[in-house]
Coordinates of C-alpha atoms and ligand atoms in Angstrom, one line a residue:
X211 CA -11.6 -17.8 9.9
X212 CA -8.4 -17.4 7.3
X213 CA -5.3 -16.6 8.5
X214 CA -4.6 -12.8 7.6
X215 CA -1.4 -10.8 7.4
X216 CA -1.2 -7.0 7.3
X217 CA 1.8 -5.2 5.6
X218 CA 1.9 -1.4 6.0
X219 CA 4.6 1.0 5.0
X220 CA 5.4 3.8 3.1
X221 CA 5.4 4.3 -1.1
X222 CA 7.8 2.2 -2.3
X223 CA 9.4 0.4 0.6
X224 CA 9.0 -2.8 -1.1
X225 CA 5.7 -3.8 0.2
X226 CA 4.1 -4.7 -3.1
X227 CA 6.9 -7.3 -3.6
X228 CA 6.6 -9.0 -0.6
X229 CA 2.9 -8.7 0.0
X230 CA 3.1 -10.9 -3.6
X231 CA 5.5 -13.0 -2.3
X232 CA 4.0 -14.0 0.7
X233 CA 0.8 -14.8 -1.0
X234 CA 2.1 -16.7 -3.5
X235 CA 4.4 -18.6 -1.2
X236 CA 1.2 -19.5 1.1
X237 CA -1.5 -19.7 -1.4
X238 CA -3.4 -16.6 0.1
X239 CA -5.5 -14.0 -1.8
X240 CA -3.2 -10.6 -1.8
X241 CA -5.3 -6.9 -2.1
X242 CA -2.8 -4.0 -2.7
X243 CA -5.5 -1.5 -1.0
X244 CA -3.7 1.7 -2.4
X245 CA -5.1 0.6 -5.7
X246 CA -8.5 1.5 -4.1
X247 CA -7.3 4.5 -3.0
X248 CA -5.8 5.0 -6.5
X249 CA -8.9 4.2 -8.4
X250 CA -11.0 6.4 -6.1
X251 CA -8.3 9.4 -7.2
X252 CA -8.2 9.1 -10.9
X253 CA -11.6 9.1 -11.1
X254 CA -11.6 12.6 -9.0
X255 CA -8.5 13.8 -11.5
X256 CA -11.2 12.8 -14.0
X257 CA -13.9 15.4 -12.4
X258 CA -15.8 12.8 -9.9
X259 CA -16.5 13.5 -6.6
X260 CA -14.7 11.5 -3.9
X261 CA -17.4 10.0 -2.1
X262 CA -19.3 9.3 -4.7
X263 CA -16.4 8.0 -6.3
X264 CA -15.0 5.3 -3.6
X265 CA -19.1 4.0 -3.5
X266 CA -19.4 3.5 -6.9
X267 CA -15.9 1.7 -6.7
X268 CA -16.1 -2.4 -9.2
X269 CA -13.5 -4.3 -9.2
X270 CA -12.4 -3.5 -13.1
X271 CA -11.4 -0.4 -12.2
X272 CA -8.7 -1.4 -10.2
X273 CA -7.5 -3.5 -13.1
X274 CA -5.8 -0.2 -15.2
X275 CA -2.2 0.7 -15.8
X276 CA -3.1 4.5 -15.6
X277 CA -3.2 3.8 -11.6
X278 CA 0.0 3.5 -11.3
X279 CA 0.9 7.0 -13.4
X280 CA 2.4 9.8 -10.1
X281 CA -0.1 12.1 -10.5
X282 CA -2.4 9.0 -9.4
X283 CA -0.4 8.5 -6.4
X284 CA -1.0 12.4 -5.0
X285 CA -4.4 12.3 -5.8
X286 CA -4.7 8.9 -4.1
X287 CA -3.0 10.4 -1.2
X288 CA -5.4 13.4 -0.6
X289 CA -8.8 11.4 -1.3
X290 CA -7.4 9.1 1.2
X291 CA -7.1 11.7 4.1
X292 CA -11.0 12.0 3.6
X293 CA -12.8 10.4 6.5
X294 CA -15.6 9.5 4.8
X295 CA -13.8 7.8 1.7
X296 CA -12.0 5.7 4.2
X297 CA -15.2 4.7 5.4
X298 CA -16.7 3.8 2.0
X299 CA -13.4 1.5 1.8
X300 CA -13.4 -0.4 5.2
X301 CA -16.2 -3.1 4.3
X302 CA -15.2 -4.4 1.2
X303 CA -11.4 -4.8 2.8
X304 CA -12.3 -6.2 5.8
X305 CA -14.3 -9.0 3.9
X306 CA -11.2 -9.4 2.2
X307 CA -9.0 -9.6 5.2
X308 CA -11.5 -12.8 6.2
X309 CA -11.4 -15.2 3.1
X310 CA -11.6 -18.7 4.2
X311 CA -8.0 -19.6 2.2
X312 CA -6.2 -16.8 3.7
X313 CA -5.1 -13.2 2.4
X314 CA -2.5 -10.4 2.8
X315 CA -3.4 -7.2 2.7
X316 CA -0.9 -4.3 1.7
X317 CA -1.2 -0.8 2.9
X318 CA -0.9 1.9 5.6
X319 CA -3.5 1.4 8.3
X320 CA -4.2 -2.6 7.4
X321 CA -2.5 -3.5 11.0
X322 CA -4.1 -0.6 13.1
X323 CA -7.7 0.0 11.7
X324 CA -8.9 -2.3 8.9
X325 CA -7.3 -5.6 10.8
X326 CA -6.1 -5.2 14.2
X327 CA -6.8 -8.4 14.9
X328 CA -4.4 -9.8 12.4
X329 CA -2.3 -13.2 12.7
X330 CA 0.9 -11.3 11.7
X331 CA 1.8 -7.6 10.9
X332 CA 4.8 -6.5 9.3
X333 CA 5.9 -2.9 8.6
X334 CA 8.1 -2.3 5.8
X335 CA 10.0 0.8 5.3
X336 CA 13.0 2.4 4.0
X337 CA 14.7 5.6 3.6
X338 CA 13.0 8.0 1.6
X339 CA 16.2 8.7 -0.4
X340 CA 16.7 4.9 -1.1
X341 CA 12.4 4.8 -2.0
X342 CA 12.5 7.2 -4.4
X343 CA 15.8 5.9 -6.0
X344 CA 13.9 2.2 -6.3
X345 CA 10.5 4.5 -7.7
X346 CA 12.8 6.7 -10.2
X347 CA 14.1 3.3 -11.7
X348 CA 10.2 2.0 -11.8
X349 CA 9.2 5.2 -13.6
X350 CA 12.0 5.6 -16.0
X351 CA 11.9 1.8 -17.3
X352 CA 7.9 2.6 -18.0
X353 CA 9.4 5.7 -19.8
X354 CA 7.2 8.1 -17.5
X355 CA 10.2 10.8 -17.2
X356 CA 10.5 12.7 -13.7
X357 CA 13.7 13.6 -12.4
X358 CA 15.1 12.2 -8.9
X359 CA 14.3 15.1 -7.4
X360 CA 11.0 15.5 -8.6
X361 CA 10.4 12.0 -7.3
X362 CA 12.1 11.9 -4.1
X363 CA 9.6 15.5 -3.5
X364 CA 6.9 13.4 -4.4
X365 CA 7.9 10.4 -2.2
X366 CA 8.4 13.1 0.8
X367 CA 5.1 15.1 0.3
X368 CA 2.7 11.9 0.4
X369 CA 4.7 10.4 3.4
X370 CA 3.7 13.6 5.1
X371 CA 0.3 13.7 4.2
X372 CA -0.2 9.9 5.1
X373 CA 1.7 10.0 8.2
X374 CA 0.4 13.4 9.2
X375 CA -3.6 12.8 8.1
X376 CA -5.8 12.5 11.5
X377 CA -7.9 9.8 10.3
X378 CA -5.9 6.1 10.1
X379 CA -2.3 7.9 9.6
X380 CA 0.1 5.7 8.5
X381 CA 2.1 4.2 11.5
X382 CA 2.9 1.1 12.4
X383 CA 0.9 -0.4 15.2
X384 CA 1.9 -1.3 18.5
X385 CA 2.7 -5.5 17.7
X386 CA 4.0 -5.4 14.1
X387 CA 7.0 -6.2 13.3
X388 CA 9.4 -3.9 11.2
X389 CA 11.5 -5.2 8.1
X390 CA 13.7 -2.2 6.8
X391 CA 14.1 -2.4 3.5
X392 CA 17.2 0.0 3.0
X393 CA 20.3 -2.3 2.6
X394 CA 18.7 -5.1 1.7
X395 CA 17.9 -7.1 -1.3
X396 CA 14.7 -7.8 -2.1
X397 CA 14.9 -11.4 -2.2
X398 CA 16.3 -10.9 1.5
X399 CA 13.5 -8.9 2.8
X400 CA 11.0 -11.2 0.9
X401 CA 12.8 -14.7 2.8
X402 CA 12.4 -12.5 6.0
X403 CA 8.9 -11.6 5.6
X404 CA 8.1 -15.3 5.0
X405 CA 9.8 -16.6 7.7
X406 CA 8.1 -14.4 10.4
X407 CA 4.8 -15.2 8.6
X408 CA 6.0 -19.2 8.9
X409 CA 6.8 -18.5 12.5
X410 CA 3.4 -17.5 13.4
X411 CA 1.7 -20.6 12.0
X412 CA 0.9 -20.1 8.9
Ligands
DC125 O1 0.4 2.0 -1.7 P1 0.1 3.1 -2.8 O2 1.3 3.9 -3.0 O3 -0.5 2.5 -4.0 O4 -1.0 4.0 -2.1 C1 -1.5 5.2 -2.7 C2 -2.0 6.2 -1.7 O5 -3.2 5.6 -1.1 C3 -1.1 6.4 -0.5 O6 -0.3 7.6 -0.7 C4 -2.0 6.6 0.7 C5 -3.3 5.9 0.3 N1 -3.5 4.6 1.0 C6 -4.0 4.7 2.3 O7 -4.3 5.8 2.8 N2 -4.4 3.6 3.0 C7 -4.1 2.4 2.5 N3 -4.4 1.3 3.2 C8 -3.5 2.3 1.2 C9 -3.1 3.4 0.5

């Protein structure tokens, strides 16, 4: 069995960063799963329907800069409060998860539903106010013009629909640890996120 670590949080907490970090640093395979949940939502915004959408998921279409657009991100959001999608999801990420060299996986429910049995879970958060100030500086240097507010109501609205969906809401579960993000620098949370995963033997 690999060694697997989970890192859930909300958007923009700086999980992306570390969860590449990590990897890097211990030569694991990383999956950012809300690109599954992306991919499954611009192909809805594109007319498909969800199910059919998150079975007919390949791997190029995770590979696509429109995933990363906000309108994306909300439609991500809803398909992923879909039981059923979630369920078309779980195998492929769980196979993931067991990879002989070790992986990370990045997303909300990795440490309560996809991997419970994980060697280490972290949960990285932030305020929302600081979250959307780091995703308003994202946005505006890919010239994809939203206003703060507009992006501090977007950060708001999919925290509430992923903490508040019944199925696999976003929490962290009962043995993660939490790294918040607010006042730090990233380099700070990253050499914190390393050395917990160091102190649990990887
Ligand atoms: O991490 P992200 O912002 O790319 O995720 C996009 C959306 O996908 C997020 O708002 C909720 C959903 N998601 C999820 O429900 N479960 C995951 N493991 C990852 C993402």
């Amino acid at each position: 069995m690999g060694f697997t670590v989970s890192i859930d949080g909300p958007a923009a907490a700086g999980k992306g960063t570390i969860s590449k970090a990590v990897a890097l640093h211990f030569g694991f395979a990383h999956l950012d799963t809300g690109l599954l949940y992306r991919a499954v939502g611009a192909k809805v915004l594109e007319g498909a329907e969800p199910l059919a959408a998150a079975l007919a998921l390949m791997a190029d279409d995770l590979d696509n800069d429109t995933l990363r657009r906000p309108e994306v991100a909300q439609a991500a959001s809803k398909v992923a409060a879909l039981p059923a999608v979630r369920a078309a999801l779980v195998d492929f990420q769980r196979s993931f998860a067991a990879r002989v060299g070790g992986a990370v996986l990045d997303g909300r429910d990795i440490g309560t539903v996809i991997c419970p049995e994980a060697d280490v879970k972290l949960f990285v958060t932030a305020s929302a106010e600081v979250r959307a100030r780091r995703r308003f500086a994202e946005l505006s240097v890919k010239g994809l013009a939203q206003s703060f507010d507009e992006v501090l109501a977007d950060v708001q609205d999919r925290d509430a629909r992923d903490m508040g969906r019944a199925d696999a809401p976003l929490k962290p579960a009962a043995d993660a640890i939490e790294i918040d993000t607010s006042d730090m620098a990233i380099e700070d949370a990253v050499a914190a996120a390393v050395a917990l995963v160091e102190a649990k033997g990887a």
